Short mmCIF file of C-alpha atoms in Angstrom, two decimals:
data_model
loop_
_atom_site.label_atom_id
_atom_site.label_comp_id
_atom_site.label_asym_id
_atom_site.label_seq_id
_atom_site.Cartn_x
_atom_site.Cartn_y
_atom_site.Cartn_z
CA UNK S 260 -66.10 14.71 -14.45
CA UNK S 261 -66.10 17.98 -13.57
CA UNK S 262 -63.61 19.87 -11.26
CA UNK S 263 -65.13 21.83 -8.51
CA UNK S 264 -62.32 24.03 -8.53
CA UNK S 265 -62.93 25.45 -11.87
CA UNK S 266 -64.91 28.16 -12.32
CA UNK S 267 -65.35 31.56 -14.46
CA UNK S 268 -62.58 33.00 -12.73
CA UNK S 269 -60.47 30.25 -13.04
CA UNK S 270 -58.12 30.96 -16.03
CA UNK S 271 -57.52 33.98 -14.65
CA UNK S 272 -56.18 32.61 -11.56
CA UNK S 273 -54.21 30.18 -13.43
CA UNK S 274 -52.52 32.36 -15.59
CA UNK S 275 -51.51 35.03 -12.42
CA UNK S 276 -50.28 31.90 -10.57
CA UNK S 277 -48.43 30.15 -13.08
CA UNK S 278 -46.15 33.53 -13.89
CA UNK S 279 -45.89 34.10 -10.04
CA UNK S 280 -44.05 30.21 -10.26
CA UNK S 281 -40.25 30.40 -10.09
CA UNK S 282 -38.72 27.77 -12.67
CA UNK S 283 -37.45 24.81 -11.50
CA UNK S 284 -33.27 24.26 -13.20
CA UNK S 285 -33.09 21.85 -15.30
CA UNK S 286 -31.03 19.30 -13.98
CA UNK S 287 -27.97 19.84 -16.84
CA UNK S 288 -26.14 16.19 -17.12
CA UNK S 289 -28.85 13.85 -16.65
CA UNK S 290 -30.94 15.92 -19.58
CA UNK S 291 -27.91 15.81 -21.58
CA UNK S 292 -27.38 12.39 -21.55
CA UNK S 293 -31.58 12.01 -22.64
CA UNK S 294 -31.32 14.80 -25.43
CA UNK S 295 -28.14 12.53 -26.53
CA UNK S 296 -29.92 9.16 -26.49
CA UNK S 297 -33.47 10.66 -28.36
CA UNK S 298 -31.30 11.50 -31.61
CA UNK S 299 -30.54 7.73 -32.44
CA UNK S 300 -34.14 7.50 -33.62
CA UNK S 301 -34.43 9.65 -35.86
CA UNK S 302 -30.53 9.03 -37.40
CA UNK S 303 -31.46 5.37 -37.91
CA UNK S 304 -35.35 6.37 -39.04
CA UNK S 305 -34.27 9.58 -41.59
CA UNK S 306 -30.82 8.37 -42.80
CA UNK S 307 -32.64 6.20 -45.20
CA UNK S 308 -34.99 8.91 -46.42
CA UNK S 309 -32.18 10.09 -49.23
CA UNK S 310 -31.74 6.90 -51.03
CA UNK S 311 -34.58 4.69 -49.76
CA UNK S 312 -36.63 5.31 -52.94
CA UNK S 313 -33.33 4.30 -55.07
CA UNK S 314 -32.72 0.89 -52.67
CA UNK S 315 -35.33 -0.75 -54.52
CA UNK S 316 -33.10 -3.59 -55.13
CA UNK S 317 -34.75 -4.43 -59.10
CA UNK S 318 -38.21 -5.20 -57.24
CA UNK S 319 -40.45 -2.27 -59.21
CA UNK S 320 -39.27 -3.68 -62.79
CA UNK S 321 -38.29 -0.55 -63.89
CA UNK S 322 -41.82 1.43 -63.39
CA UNK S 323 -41.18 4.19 -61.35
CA UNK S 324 -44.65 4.57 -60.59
CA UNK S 325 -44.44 1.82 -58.21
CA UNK S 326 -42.00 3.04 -56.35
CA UNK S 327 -43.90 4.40 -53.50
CA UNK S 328 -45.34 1.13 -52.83
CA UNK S 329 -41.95 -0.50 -51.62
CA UNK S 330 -40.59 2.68 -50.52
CA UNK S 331 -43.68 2.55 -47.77
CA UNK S 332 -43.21 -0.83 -47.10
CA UNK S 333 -39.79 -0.53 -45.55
CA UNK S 334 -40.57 2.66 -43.95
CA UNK S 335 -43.41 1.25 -42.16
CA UNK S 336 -42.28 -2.15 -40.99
CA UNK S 337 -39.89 -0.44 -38.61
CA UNK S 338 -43.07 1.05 -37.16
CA UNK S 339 -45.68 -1.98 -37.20
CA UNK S 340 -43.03 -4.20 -35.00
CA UNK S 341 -42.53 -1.09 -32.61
CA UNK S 342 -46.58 -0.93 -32.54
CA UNK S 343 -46.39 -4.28 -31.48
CA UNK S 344 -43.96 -4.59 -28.33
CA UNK S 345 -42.95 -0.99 -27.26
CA UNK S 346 -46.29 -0.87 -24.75
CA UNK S 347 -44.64 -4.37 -23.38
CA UNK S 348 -41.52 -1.84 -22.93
CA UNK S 349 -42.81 0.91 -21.61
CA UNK S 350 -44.33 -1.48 -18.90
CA UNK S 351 -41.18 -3.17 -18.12
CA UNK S 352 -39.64 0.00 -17.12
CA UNK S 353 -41.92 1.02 -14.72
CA UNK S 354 -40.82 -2.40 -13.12
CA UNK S 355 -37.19 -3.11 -13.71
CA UNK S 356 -35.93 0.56 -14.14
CA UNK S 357 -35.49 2.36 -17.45
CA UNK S 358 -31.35 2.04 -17.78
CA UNK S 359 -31.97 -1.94 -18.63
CA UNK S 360 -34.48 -0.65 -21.19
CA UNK S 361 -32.54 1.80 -22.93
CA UNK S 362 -29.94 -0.36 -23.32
CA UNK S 363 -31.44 -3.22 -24.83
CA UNK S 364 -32.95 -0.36 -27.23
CA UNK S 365 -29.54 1.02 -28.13
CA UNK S 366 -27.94 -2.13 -28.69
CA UNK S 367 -30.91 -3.07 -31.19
CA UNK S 368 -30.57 0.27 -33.09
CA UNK S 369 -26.73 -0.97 -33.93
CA UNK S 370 -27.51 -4.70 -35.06
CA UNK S 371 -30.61 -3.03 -37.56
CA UNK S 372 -28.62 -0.76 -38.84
CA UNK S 373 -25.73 -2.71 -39.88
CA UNK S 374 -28.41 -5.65 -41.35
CA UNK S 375 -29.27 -2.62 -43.40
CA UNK S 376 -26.28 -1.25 -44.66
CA UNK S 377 -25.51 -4.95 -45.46
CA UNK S 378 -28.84 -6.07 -47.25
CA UNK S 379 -28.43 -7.12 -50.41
CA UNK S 380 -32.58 -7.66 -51.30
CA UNK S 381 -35.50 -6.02 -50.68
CA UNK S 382 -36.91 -8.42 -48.02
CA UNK S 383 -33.42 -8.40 -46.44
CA UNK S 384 -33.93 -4.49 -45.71
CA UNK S 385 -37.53 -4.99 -44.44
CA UNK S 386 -36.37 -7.63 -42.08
CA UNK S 387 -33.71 -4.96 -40.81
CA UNK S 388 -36.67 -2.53 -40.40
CA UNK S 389 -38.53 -4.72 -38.41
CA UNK S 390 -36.06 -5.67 -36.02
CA UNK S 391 -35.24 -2.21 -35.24
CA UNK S 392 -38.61 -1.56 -34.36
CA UNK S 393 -38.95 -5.25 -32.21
CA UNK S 394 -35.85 -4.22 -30.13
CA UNK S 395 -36.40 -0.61 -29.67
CA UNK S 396 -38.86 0.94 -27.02
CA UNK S 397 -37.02 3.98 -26.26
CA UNK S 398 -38.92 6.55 -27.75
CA UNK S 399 -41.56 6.15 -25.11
CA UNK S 400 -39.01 5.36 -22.39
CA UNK S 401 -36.89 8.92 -23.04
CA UNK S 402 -40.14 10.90 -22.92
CA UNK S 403 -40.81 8.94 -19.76
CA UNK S 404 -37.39 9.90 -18.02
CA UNK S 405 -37.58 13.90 -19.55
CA UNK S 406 -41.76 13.78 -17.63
CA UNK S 407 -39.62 12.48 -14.50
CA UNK S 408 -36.59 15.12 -14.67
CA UNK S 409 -38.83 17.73 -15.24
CA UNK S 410 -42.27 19.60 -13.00
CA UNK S 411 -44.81 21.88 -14.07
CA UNK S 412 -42.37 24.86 -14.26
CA UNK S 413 -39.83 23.64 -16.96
CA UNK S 414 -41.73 20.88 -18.51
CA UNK S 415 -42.14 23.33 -21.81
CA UNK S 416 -38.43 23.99 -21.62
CA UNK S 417 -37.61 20.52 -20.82
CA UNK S 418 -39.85 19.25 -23.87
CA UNK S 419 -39.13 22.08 -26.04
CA UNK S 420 -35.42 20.88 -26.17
CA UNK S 421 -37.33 17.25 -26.65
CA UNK S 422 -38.36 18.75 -29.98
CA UNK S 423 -35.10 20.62 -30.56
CA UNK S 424 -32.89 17.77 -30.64
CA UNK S 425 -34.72 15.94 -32.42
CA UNK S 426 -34.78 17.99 -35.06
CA UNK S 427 -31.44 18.08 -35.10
CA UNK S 428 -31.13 14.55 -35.64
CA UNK S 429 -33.38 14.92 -38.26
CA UNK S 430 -31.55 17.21 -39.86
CA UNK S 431 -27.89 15.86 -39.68
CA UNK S 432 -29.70 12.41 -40.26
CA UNK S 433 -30.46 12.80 -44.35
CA UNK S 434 -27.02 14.85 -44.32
CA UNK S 435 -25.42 11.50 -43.70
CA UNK S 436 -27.58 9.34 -45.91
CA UNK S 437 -27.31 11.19 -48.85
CA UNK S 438 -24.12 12.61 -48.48
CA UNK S 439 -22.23 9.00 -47.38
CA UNK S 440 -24.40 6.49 -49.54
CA UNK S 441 -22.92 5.59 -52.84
CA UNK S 442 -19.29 6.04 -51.54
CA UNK S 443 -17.29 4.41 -54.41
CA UNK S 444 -18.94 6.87 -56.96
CA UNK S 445 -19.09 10.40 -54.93
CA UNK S 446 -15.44 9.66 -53.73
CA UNK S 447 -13.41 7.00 -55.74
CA UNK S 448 -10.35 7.62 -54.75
CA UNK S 449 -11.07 6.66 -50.94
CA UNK S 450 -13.82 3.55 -51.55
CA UNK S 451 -12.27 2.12 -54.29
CA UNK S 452 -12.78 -1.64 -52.94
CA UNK S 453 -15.42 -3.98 -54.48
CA UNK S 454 -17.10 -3.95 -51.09
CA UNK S 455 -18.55 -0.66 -51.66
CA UNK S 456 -20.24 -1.31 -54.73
CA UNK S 457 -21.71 -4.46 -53.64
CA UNK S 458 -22.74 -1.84 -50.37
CA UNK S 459 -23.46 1.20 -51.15
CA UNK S 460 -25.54 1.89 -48.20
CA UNK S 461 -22.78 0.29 -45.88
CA UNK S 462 -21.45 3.76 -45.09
CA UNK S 463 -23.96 5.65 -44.02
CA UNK S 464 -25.30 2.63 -41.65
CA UNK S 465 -21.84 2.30 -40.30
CA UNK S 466 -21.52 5.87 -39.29
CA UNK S 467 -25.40 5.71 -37.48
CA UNK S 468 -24.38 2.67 -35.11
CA UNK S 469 -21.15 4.28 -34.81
CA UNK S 470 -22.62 7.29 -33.12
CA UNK S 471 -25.51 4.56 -31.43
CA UNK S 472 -22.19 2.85 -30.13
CA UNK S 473 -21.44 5.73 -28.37
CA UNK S 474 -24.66 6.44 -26.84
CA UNK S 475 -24.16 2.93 -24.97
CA UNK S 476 -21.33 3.63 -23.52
CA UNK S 477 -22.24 7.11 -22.30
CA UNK S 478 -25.70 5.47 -20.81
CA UNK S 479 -23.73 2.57 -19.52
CA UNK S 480 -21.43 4.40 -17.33
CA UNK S 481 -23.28 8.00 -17.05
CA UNK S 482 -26.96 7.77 -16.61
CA UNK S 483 -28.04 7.65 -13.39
CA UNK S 484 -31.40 6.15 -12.65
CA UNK S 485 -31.54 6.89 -8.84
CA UNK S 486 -30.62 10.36 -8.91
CA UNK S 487 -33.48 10.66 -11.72
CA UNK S 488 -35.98 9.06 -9.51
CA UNK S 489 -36.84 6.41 -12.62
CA UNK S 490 -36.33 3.35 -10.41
CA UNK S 491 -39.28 1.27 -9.39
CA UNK S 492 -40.59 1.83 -6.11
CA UNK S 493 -42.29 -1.09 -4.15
CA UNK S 494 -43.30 0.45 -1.05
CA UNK S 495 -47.09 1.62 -0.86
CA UNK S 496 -48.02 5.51 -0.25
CA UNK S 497 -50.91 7.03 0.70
CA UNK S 498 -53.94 6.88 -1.78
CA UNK S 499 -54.59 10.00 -3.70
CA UNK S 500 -56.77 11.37 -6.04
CA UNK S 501 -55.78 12.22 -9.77
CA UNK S 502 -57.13 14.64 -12.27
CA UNK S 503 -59.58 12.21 -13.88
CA UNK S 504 -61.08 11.87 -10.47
CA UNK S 505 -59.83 8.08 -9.68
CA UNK S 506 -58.25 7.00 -6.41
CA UNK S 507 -54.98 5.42 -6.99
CA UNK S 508 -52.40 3.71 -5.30
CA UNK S 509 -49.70 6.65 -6.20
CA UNK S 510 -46.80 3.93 -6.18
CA UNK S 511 -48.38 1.10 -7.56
CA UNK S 512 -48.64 0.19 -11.96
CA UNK S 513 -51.83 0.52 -12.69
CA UNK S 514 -53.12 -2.16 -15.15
CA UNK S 515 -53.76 -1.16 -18.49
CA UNK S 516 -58.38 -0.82 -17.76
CA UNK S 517 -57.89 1.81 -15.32
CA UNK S 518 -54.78 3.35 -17.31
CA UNK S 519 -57.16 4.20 -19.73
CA UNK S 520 -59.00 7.23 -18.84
CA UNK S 521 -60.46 10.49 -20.18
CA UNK S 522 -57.25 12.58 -19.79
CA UNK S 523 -55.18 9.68 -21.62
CA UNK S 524 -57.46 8.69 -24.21
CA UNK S 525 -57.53 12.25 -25.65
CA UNK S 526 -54.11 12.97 -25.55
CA UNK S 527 -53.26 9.74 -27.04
CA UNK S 528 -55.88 10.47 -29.91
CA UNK S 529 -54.32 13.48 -30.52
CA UNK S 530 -51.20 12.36 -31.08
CA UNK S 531 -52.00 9.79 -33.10
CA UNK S 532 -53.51 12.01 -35.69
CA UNK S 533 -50.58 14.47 -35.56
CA UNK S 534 -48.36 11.65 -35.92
CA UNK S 535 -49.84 9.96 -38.74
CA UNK S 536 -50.57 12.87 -40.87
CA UNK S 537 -46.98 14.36 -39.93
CA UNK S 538 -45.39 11.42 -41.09
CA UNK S 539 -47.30 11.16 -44.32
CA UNK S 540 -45.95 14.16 -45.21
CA UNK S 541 -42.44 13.64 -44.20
CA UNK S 542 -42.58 10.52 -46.31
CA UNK S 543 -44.39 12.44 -49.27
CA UNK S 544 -41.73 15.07 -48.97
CA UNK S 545 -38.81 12.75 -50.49
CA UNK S 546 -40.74 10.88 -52.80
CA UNK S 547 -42.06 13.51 -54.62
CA UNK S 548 -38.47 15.03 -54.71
CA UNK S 549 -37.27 12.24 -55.88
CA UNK S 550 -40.38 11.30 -58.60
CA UNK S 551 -38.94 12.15 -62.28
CA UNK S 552 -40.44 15.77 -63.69
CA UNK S 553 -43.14 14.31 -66.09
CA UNK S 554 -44.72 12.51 -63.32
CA UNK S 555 -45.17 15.84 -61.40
CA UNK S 556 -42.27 15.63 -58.87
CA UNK S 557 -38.92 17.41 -58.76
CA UNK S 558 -36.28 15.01 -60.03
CA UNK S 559 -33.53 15.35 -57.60
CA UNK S 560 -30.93 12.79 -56.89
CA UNK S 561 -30.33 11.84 -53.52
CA UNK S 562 -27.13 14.39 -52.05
CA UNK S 563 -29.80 17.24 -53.33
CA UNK S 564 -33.20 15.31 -51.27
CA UNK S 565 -30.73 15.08 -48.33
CA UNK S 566 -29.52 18.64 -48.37
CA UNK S 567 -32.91 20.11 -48.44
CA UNK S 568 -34.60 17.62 -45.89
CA UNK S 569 -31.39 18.97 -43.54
CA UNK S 570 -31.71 22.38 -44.32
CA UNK S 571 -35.66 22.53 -42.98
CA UNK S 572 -34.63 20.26 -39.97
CA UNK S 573 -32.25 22.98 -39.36
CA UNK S 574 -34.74 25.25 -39.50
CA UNK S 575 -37.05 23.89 -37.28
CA UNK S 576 -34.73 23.47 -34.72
CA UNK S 577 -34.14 26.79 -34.72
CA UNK S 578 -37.19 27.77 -34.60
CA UNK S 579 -38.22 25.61 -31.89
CA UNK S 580 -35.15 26.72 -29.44
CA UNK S 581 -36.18 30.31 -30.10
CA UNK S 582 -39.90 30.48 -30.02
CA UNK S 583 -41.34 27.36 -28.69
CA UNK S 584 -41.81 27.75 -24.67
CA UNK S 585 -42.41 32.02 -25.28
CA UNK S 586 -45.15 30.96 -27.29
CA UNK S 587 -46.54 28.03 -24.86
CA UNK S 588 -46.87 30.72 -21.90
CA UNK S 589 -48.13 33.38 -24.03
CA UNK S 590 -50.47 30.94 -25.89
CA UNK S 591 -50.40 27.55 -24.11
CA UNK S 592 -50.72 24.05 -25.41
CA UNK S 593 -54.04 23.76 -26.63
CA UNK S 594 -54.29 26.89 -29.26
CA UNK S 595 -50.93 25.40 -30.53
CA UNK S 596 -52.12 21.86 -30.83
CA UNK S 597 -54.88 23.13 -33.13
CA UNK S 598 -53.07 25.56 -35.13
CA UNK S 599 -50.23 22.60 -35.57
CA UNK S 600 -52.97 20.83 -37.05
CA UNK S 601 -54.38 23.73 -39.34
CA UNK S 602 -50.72 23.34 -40.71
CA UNK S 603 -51.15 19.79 -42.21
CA UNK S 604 -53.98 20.94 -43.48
CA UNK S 605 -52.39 23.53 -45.29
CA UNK S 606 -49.90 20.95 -46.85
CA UNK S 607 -52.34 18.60 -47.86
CA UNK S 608 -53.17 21.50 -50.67
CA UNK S 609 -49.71 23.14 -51.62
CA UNK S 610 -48.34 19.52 -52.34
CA UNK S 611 -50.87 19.17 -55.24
CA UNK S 612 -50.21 23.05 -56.17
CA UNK S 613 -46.58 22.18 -56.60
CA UNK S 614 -47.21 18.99 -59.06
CA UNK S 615 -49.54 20.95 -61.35
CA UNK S 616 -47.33 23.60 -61.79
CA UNK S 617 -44.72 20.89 -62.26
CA UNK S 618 -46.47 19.53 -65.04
CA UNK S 619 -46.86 22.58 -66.60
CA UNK S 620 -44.13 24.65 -66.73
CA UNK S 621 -41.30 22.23 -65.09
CA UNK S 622 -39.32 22.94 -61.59
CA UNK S 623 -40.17 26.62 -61.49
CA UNK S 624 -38.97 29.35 -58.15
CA UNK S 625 -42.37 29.49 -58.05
CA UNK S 626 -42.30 25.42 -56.86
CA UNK S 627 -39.57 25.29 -54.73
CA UNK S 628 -41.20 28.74 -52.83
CA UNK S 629 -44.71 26.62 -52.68
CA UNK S 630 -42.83 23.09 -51.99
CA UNK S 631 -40.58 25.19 -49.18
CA UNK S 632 -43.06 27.00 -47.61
CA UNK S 633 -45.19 23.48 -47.17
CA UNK S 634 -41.92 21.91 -45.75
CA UNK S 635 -41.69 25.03 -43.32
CA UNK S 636 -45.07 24.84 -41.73
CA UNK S 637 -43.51 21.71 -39.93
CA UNK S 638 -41.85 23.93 -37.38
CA UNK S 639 -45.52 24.74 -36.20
CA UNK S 640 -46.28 20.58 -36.55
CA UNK S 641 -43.38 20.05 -34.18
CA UNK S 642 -44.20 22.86 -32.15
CA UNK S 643 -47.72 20.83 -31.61
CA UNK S 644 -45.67 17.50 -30.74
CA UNK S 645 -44.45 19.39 -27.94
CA UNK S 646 -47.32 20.29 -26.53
CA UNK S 647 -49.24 16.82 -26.98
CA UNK S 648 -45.86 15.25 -25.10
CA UNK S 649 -46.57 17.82 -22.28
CA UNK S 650 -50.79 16.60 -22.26
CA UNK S 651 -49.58 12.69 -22.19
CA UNK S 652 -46.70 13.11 -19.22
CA UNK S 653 -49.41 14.73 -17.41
CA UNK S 654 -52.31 12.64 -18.00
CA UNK S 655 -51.95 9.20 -16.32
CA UNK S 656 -53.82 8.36 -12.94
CA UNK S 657 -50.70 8.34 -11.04
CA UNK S 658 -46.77 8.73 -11.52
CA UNK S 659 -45.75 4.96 -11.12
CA UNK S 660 -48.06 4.28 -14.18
CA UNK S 661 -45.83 7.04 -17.06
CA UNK S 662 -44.12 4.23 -18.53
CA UNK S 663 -47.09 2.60 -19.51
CA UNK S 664 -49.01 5.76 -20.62
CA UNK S 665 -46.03 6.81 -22.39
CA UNK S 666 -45.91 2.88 -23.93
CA UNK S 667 -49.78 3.48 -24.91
CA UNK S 668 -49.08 6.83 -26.64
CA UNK S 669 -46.12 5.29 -28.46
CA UNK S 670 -47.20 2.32 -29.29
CA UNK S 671 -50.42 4.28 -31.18
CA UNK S 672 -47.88 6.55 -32.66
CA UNK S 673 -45.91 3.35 -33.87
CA UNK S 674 -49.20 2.09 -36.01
CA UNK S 675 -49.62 5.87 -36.95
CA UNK S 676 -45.94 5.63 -38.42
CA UNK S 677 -46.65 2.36 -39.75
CA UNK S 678 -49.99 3.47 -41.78
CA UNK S 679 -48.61 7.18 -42.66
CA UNK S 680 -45.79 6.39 -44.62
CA UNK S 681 -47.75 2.89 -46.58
CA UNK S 682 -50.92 4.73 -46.62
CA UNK S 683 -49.44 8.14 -48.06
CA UNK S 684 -46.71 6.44 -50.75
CA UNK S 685 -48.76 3.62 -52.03
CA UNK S 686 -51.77 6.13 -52.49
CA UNK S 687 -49.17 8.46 -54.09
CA UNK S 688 -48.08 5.71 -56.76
CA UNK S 689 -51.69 4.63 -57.26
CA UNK S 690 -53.04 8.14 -58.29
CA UNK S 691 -50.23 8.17 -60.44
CA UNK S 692 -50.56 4.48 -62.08
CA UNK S 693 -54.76 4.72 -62.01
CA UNK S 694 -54.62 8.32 -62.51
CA UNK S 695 -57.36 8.81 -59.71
CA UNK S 696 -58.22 12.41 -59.18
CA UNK S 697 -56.35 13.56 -61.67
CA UNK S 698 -53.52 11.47 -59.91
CA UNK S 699 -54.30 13.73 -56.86
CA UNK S 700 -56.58 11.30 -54.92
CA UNK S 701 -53.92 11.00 -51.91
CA UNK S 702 -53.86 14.88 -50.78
CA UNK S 703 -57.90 14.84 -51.08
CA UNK S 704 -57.56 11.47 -48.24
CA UNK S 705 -54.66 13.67 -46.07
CA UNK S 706 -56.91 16.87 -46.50
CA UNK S 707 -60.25 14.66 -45.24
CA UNK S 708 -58.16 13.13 -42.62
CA UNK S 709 -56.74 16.42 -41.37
CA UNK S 710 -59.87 17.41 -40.80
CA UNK S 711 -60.94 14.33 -38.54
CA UNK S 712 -57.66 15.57 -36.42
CA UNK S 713 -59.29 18.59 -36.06
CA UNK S 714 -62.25 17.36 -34.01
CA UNK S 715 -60.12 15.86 -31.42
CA UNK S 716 -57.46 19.11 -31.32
CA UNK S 717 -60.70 21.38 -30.42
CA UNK S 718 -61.68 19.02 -27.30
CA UNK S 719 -58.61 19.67 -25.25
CA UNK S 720 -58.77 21.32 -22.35
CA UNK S 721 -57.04 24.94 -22.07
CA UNK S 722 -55.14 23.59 -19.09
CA UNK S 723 -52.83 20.37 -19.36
CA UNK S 724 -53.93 18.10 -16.84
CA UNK S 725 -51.70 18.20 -13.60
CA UNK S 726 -52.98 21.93 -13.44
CA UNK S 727 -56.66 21.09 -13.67
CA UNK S 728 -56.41 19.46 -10.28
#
C-alpha cells in the first residue's frame, strides 16, 4: 500500500530530519545485562566447531569423506528443535514477561551443555543438541528486549553492539573448544584422571555452563523488566494505524494471520537467506580446515581451527564497533543488506579457488590469503544481520506483537540453521565421495542460492519501516 506521505522529495526530507534527531542514551545497565545474556548462544553453538568434526564417536568407519554428514547432523539438530518451539516462546513473552523466558532459556543452555561434554555416542550428542534448541528461545527474546530499550535514534548503535558481542562470543567461543578439549593430552600434568580421557569434551562444556551459570544469576537478581517496559500490558489504548496500513489494537497480541504482513514477510525472508547461506559457510569454514590435504582442505588439528575461527571473530568485532552505525547513516540499511549479500556470493567462489590450489600445490600463502580474505568478508555479512534485526524490530503491526515477530523471524532463522549446516556439509562430503562437479557441486548450490537472496535484498525499502509512516 502506498504511503501518501512519500513523495520525490521525500528522502531528502528524511535524511535532513533524521541528522537534525538528537540520540536517545542508551540506557547503560539494562543493555549490559542483554549484551551479557546474547553471548551464551553462540559459546554453547561455536565451542563445538573445533573438535565437532573429530567427536565422531567411530560412526564414519574410518572414511573421512563422510564426515560432513554427521558433523551436519549435530550442528543442525540444535536448530530444527529451536525451529520448532522458539515462535511458542517468543509468544509467551509477550504474555508472561520476558525475565521467566530467559530464564528457562539459560537454565536449558547449562543442562545441554553438560549432556554434551558427557556424551559418550553419537546419538547421545545429538540428543544434547536438540534439547538445547527445545529449551532455548532467547535469541528472539534478547532482540525483543534490545527493539524495546532502544527508539529510532540509537537502534543502529543499540544493534550494532547486538552484532559486536556476538562476535565476541564467537570468537572467545572456538578459543575455548579447541584450546580446553582434549585436556589429558594438551596438559597431562593437570588432567591426569581417567575421567578425562573417557571426556575429552567435558572441559570445554564445563567452562560454557559455567559462564551460562553466571548469566542466571546476574538476570535473576539484575534485570529489570519494568524499568525496560517488557512486561505485558492488559489495558486497551487507543487504535492506531501501523506502517503496513492495518488498524491495531496497539496493546493487544496480535494473532499470528494479521502478524503476517508485507513489512514482516520481507524482512523475515531476508533473513532467512542471510542466515542460511551465512551459516553454510561458517560450517564449511571448519570442515574444510579440518578435511586432510589430498582431499582439498587444509589439515589442521583442532587448537589451530579454533585459533583462526577466533582470530576473524575478533576481527569482526572490531570492525563492527568501529564502522557499523557510521556506515548505516551514511549508507543506511538497505544498500548494506545487499552488499552483505554480494559477500556470500563472493565466498561461494574463493572456497573452491582455495581447494584447487590445494590440490595442486598443497597449503600455499597464496590459500590461506584466498581462504582469509573469504573468512573476512563476514564482517560485511554481520554488518547485514544488523541491519535486517533493525527491518524486523520495526516491522510488526503494533509494539505488543515484537515477541511474536521476533519468534517468527527466529524461528525461520532456526530451520535456516538447521538446513545450512546439513545442507552445506553433507553436500560437501558427497562432491567429495561422488566426485560431482569435480567434487565442487556444493559452492555451485551456495553460489545459485546466493543469488535467490539477492532478489529479496533488492525489494527492501530505502527506509526501515517505523520511518515510512
Amino acid at each position: 500500500m502506498a504511503n501518501p506521505r512519500v513523495d520525490e522529495e521525500t528522502p531528502l526530507l528524511f535524511e535532513s530530519s533524521k541528522k537534525a534527531l538528537k540520540r536517545t542514551p542508551l540506557p547503560t545497565l539494562q543493555i549490559s545485562i542483554v549484551l551479557l545474556l546474547l553471548r551464551c548462544e553462540p559459546f554453547a553453538n561455536n565451542s563445538i566447531l573445533p573438535y565437532i568434526n573429530q567427536a565422531k564417536l567411530g560412526i564414519t568407519g574410518g572414511d573421512e569423506r563422510k564426515v560432513g554428514y554427521y558433523a551436519g547432523l549435530i550442528q543442525s539438530s540444535f536448530s530444527v528443535m529451536e525451529a520448532m518451539t522458539i515462535l511458542q516462546w517468543g509468544r509467551i513473552s509477550d504474555r508472561v514477561g520476558r525475565k521467566p523466558v530467559l530464564l528457562i532459556g539459560l537454565t536449558g543452555n547449562v543442562l545441554s551443555i553438560l549432556c554434551f561434554g558427557l556424551s559418550r555416542t553419537f546419538w547421545a550428542l545429538v540428543v544434547s543438541r536438540c534439547l538445547c534448541g527445545l529449551l532455548n528461545g532467547n535469541l528472539g527474546v534478547v532482540k525483543t528486549v534490545m527493539g524495546e530499550l532502544t527508539d529510532s535514534t540509537n537502534r543502529a548503535d543499540g544493534f550494532a553492539y547486538v552484532s559486536v558481542v556476538w562476535n565476541v562470543g564467537s570468537t572467545i567461543a572456538p578459543l575455548i573448544g579447541g584450546s580446553l578439549s582434549h585436556p589429558h593430552e594438551r596438559f597431562p600434568g593437570v588432567f591426569t584422571s581417567q575421567f578425562w580421557r573417557g571426556f575429552p569434551y567435558f572441559l570445554p562444556s564445563f567452562a560454557i555452563a559455567t559462564f551460562t551459570i553466571f548469566c542466571v544469576l546476574i538476570t535473576l537478581f539484575l534485570f529489570n523488566e519494568a524499568s525496560n517496559s517488557t512486561l505485558p500490558k492488559h489495558h486497551k489504548q487507543p487504535v492506531s494505524v501501523s506502517s503496513s496500513g492495518i488498524s491495531t489494537d496497539d496493546e493487544e497480541p496480535l494473532p499470528l494471520n494479521k502478524l503476517l504482513t508485507y513489512p514482516v514477510v520481507l524482512s523475515v525472508c531476508n533473513y532467512f537467506c542471510i542466515a542460511l547461506m551465512d551459516r553454510a559457510f561458517l560450517s564449511l569454514a571448519p570442515l574444510v580446515m579440518s578435511t586432510p590435504v589430498e582431499l582439498g582442505g587444509l589439515g589442521c588439528n583442532p587448537a589451530t581451527i579454533g585459533y583462526v575461527l577466533g582470530g576473524f571473530g575478533a576481527y569482526i568485532g572490531i570492525v563492527q564497533i568501529a564502522f557499523f552505525s557510521r556506515l548505516v547513516r551514511r549508507f543506511g540499511e538497505r544498500r548494506i543488506v545487499i552488499t552483505g549479500v554480494l559477500t556470500l556470493t563472493t565466498s561461494s567462489l574463493l572456497f573452491p579457488m582455495t581447494s584447487v590450489i590445494t590440490r595442486k600445490n598443497g597449503v600455499t600463502w597464496v590459500v590461506w590469503c584466498l581462504f582469509g580474505f573469504a573468512l573476512s568478508l563476514r564482517a560485511v555479512t554481520s554488518m547485514s544481520f544488523n541491519c535486517i534485526f533493525v527491518y524486523i524490530t520495526t516491522s510488526p503491526p503494533n509494539k505488543s506483537s515484537l515477541g511474536a515477530t521476533n519468534g517468527v523471524a527466529q524461528t525461520m532463522v532456526s530451520v535456516a540453521r538447521a538446513v545450512g549446516p546439513g545442507l552445506a556439509t553433507s553436500l560437501f562430503a558427497l562432491s567429495l565421495e561422488k566426485n560431482l562437479l569435480g567434487g565442487y557441486a556444493v559452492y555451485v548450490v551456495l553460489f545459485l542460492f546466493s543469488c535467490i537472496s539477492l532478489l529479496f535484498a533488492v525489494r527492501l525499502p530505502p527506509q526501515v519501516w517505523d520511518e515510512m509512516d
